[in-house]
């Protein structure tokens, strides 16, 4: 399977500031990456599908101007949470699509907005 | 009716027990079925990946898919305390541009007691 890293693993920021989360595919050229968020004791919610070199496709209800996604290369996608608020505090996880329909996930980034 | 139903548990078993985890689904287009294990505050880890109906075995883990009943299972033999985690079923199918999207169950929290 693919090895996926995320940075940072945990970030605390003040309300109103922006935070960037990086997702890297370390051993696999990922044409497609996915961004999820997960609230405590809940399942993963897909936020957007990120395709290298093109605009991300956002799920219904996800504000594209608030959650900026850039997939600049086959190994790197970034998620920027703009003007973060306490309700944006969550666990953000990226994944890469494998050769079939499976996905391989990163370790996640815990965002706390104070 | 939700697309994927999974009993959230919690499920508590003694070490060495056989564990059975299940999901049902309603979308007959699903053809790819996955089981993920997620430890607390970590990203999901792909355990098993099956296509269409049938069984697949990997060590202590066996995945079963019954498309006629829209029912999938994961069996864990000789369960260990290290198996304590949340188990998520996920599935995907042919759906135009959303081929690679995964639909997740809510996850079942398993505790294996020494």
PDB file of N, CA and C in Angstrom, chain A residues 2-7 21-35 50-53 70-79 94-97 104 106:
ATOM      1  N   UNK A   2       0.190   2.383  -0.104  1.00  0.00           N
ATOM      2  CA  UNK A   2       0.877   3.670  -0.140  1.00  0.00           C
ATOM      3  C   UNK A   2       1.162   4.172   1.272  1.00  0.00           C
ATOM      4  N   UNK A   3       2.256   4.908   1.401  1.00  0.00           N
ATOM      5  CA  UNK A   3       2.611   5.532   2.678  1.00  0.00           C
ATOM      6  C   UNK A   3       2.288   7.017   2.574  1.00  0.00           C
ATOM      7  N   UNK A   4       1.482   7.504   3.508  1.00  0.00           N
ATOM      8  CA  UNK A   4       1.003   8.875   3.466  1.00  0.00           C
ATOM      9  C   UNK A   4       1.383   9.581   4.764  1.00  0.00           C
ATOM     10  N   UNK A   5       1.924  10.781   4.639  1.00  0.00           N
ATOM     11  CA  UNK A   5       2.254  11.553   5.831  1.00  0.00           C
ATOM     12  C   UNK A   5       1.445  12.841   5.854  1.00  0.00           C
ATOM     13  N   UNK A   6       1.267  13.381   7.043  1.00  0.00           N
ATOM     14  CA  UNK A   6       0.601  14.667   7.214  1.00  0.00           C
ATOM     15  C   UNK A   6       1.413  15.519   8.158  1.00  0.00           C
ATOM     16  N   UNK A   7       1.355  16.825   7.909  1.00  0.00           N
ATOM     17  CA  UNK A   7       2.065  17.758   8.772  1.00  0.00           C
ATOM     18  C   UNK A   7       1.268  19.048   8.882  1.00  0.00           C
ATOM     19  N   UNK A  21      -2.493  22.612   6.272  1.00  0.00           N
ATOM     20  CA  UNK A  21      -2.160  21.215   6.574  1.00  0.00           C
ATOM     21  C   UNK A  21      -1.637  20.571   5.289  1.00  0.00           C
ATOM     22  N   UNK A  22      -0.503  19.897   5.412  1.00  0.00           N
ATOM     23  CA  UNK A  22       0.099  19.251   4.247  1.00  0.00           C
ATOM     24  C   UNK A  22      -0.145  17.746   4.272  1.00  0.00           C
ATOM     25  N   UNK A  23      -0.356  17.202   3.100  1.00  0.00           N
ATOM     26  CA  UNK A  23      -0.524  15.758   2.934  1.00  0.00           C
ATOM     27  C   UNK A  23       0.441  15.306   1.845  1.00  0.00           C
ATOM     28  N   UNK A  24       1.298  14.358   2.180  1.00  0.00           N
ATOM     29  CA  UNK A  24       2.290  13.875   1.217  1.00  0.00           C
ATOM     30  C   UNK A  24       2.166  12.379   0.994  1.00  0.00           C
ATOM     31  N   UNK A  25       2.217  12.000  -0.259  1.00  0.00           N
ATOM     32  CA  UNK A  25       2.293  10.583  -0.627  1.00  0.00           C
ATOM     33  C   UNK A  25       3.768  10.265  -0.810  1.00  0.00           C
ATOM     34  N   UNK A  26       4.318   9.429   0.066  1.00  0.00           N
ATOM     35  CA  UNK A  26       5.776   9.252   0.126  1.00  0.00           C
ATOM     36  C   UNK A  26       6.316   8.251  -0.890  1.00  0.00           C
ATOM     37  N   UNK A  27       5.522   7.315  -1.311  1.00  0.00           N
ATOM     38  CA  UNK A  27       6.057   6.268  -2.188  1.00  0.00           C
ATOM     39  C   UNK A  27       5.127   5.966  -3.348  1.00  0.00           C
ATOM     40  N   UNK A  28       4.260   6.901  -3.663  1.00  0.00           N
ATOM     41  CA  UNK A  28       3.212   6.629  -4.638  1.00  0.00           C
ATOM     42  C   UNK A  28       2.822   7.934  -5.286  1.00  0.00           C
ATOM     43  N   UNK A  29       2.712   7.944  -6.594  1.00  0.00           N
ATOM     44  CA  UNK A  29       2.295   9.160  -7.284  1.00  0.00           C
ATOM     45  C   UNK A  29       0.774   9.195  -7.308  1.00  0.00           C
ATOM     46  N   UNK A  30       0.238  10.121  -6.549  1.00  0.00           N
ATOM     47  CA  UNK A  30      -1.194  10.149  -6.314  1.00  0.00           C
ATOM     48  C   UNK A  30      -1.883  11.175  -7.213  1.00  0.00           C
ATOM     49  N   UNK A  31      -2.564  10.685  -8.214  1.00  0.00           N
ATOM     50  CA  UNK A  31      -3.335  11.575  -9.076  1.00  0.00           C
ATOM     51  C   UNK A  31      -4.501  12.172  -8.302  1.00  0.00           C
ATOM     52  N   UNK A  32      -5.044  11.361  -7.414  1.00  0.00           N
ATOM     53  CA  UNK A  32      -6.216  11.785  -6.650  1.00  0.00           C
ATOM     54  C   UNK A  32      -5.945  11.661  -5.157  1.00  0.00           C
ATOM     55  N   UNK A  33      -6.241  12.715  -4.432  1.00  0.00           N
ATOM     56  CA  UNK A  33      -6.166  12.690  -2.967  1.00  0.00           C
ATOM     57  C   UNK A  33      -7.512  13.149  -2.431  1.00  0.00           C
ATOM     58  N   UNK A  34      -7.808  12.730  -1.223  1.00  0.00           N
ATOM     59  CA  UNK A  34      -9.074  13.060  -0.593  1.00  0.00           C
ATOM     60  C   UNK A  34      -8.821  13.707   0.759  1.00  0.00           C
ATOM     61  N   UNK A  35      -9.715  14.628   1.142  1.00  0.00           N
ATOM     62  CA  UNK A  35      -9.649  15.226   2.458  1.00  0.00           C
ATOM     63  C   UNK A  35     -10.933  14.919   3.220  1.00  0.00           C
ATOM     64  N   UNK A  50      -9.360  15.889  -4.416  1.00  0.00           N
ATOM     65  CA  UNK A  50      -8.335  16.761  -4.965  1.00  0.00           C
ATOM     66  C   UNK A  50      -7.621  16.049  -6.109  1.00  0.00           C
ATOM     67  N   UNK A  51      -7.625  16.667  -7.287  1.00  0.00           N
ATOM     68  CA  UNK A  51      -6.954  16.078  -8.440  1.00  0.00           C
ATOM     69  C   UNK A  51      -5.754  16.932  -8.816  1.00  0.00           C
ATOM     70  N   UNK A  52      -4.636  16.299  -9.059  1.00  0.00           N
ATOM     71  CA  UNK A  52      -3.405  16.999  -9.370  1.00  0.00           C
ATOM     72  C   UNK A  52      -3.582  17.898 -10.578  1.00  0.00           C
ATOM     73  N   UNK A  53      -3.234  19.162 -10.389  1.00  0.00           N
ATOM     74  CA  UNK A  53      -3.262  20.115 -11.483  1.00  0.00           C
ATOM     75  C   UNK A  53      -4.618  20.706 -11.816  1.00  0.00           C
ATOM     76  N   UNK A  70      -5.175  22.688  -2.471  1.00  0.00           N
ATOM     77  CA  UNK A  70      -4.250  22.809  -3.587  1.00  0.00           C
ATOM     78  C   UNK A  70      -3.521  21.489  -3.769  1.00  0.00           C
ATOM     79  N   UNK A  71      -3.540  20.975  -4.978  1.00  0.00           N
ATOM     80  CA  UNK A  71      -2.876  19.688  -5.278  1.00  0.00           C
ATOM     81  C   UNK A  71      -1.846  19.979  -6.359  1.00  0.00           C
ATOM     82  N   UNK A  72      -0.715  20.527  -5.913  1.00  0.00           N
ATOM     83  CA  UNK A  72       0.255  21.081  -6.851  1.00  0.00           C
ATOM     84  C   UNK A  72       1.114  20.024  -7.530  1.00  0.00           C
ATOM     85  N   UNK A  73       1.255  18.867  -6.915  1.00  0.00           N
ATOM     86  CA  UNK A  73       2.094  17.830  -7.521  1.00  0.00           C
ATOM     87  C   UNK A  73       1.489  16.467  -7.211  1.00  0.00           C
ATOM     88  N   UNK A  74       2.080  15.434  -7.771  1.00  0.00           N
ATOM     89  CA  UNK A  74       1.558  14.083  -7.576  1.00  0.00           C
ATOM     90  C   UNK A  74       1.841  13.544  -6.178  1.00  0.00           C
ATOM     91  N   UNK A  75       2.592  14.291  -5.391  1.00  0.00           N
ATOM     92  CA  UNK A  75       2.908  13.808  -4.050  1.00  0.00           C
ATOM     93  C   UNK A  75       2.473  14.759  -2.949  1.00  0.00           C
ATOM     94  N   UNK A  76       1.891  15.891  -3.280  1.00  0.00           N
ATOM     95  CA  UNK A  76       1.565  16.875  -2.256  1.00  0.00           C
ATOM     96  C   UNK A  76       0.212  17.520  -2.503  1.00  0.00           C
ATOM     97  N   UNK A  77      -0.610  17.509  -1.462  1.00  0.00           N
ATOM     98  CA  UNK A  77      -1.858  18.269  -1.457  1.00  0.00           C
ATOM     99  C   UNK A  77      -1.909  19.039  -0.138  1.00  0.00           C
ATOM    100  N   UNK A  78      -2.440  20.256  -0.179  1.00  0.00           N
ATOM    101  CA  UNK A  78      -2.562  21.041   1.043  1.00  0.00           C
ATOM    102  C   UNK A  78      -4.005  21.474   1.248  1.00  0.00           C
ATOM    103  N   UNK A  79      -4.365  21.528   2.515  1.00  0.00           N
ATOM    104  CA  UNK A  79      -5.680  22.030   2.933  1.00  0.00           C
ATOM    105  C   UNK A  79      -5.432  23.232   3.817  1.00  0.00           C
ATOM    106  N   UNK A  94      -6.164  13.014   5.358  1.00  0.00           N
ATOM    107  CA  UNK A  94      -6.113  12.914   3.906  1.00  0.00           C
ATOM    108  C   UNK A  94      -5.913  11.450   3.514  1.00  0.00           C
ATOM    109  N   UNK A  95      -6.210  11.160   2.289  1.00  0.00           N
ATOM    110  CA  UNK A  95      -5.969   9.809   1.771  1.00  0.00           C
ATOM    111  C   UNK A  95      -5.565   9.902   0.302  1.00  0.00           C
ATOM    112  N   UNK A  96      -4.920   8.846  -0.155  1.00  0.00           N
ATOM    113  CA  UNK A  96      -4.589   8.760  -1.574  1.00  0.00           C
ATOM    114  C   UNK A  96      -5.274   7.531  -2.141  1.00  0.00           C
ATOM    115  N   UNK A  97      -5.634   7.629  -3.395  1.00  0.00           N
ATOM    116  CA  UNK A  97      -6.294   6.510  -4.052  1.00  0.00           C
ATOM    117  C   UNK A  97      -5.249   5.529  -4.552  1.00  0.00           C
ATOM    118  N   UNK A 104      -5.594   4.859   0.943  1.00  0.00           N
ATOM    119  CA  UNK A 104      -4.621   4.772   2.019  1.00  0.00           C
ATOM    120  C   UNK A 104      -4.585   6.120   2.735  1.00  0.00           C
ATOM    121  N   UNK A 106      -3.538   9.070   5.675  1.00  0.00           N
ATOM    122  CA  UNK A 106      -2.491   9.633   6.482  1.00  0.00           C
ATOM    123  C   UNK A 106      -2.816   9.496   7.965  1.00  0.00           C
TER     124      UNK A 106
END
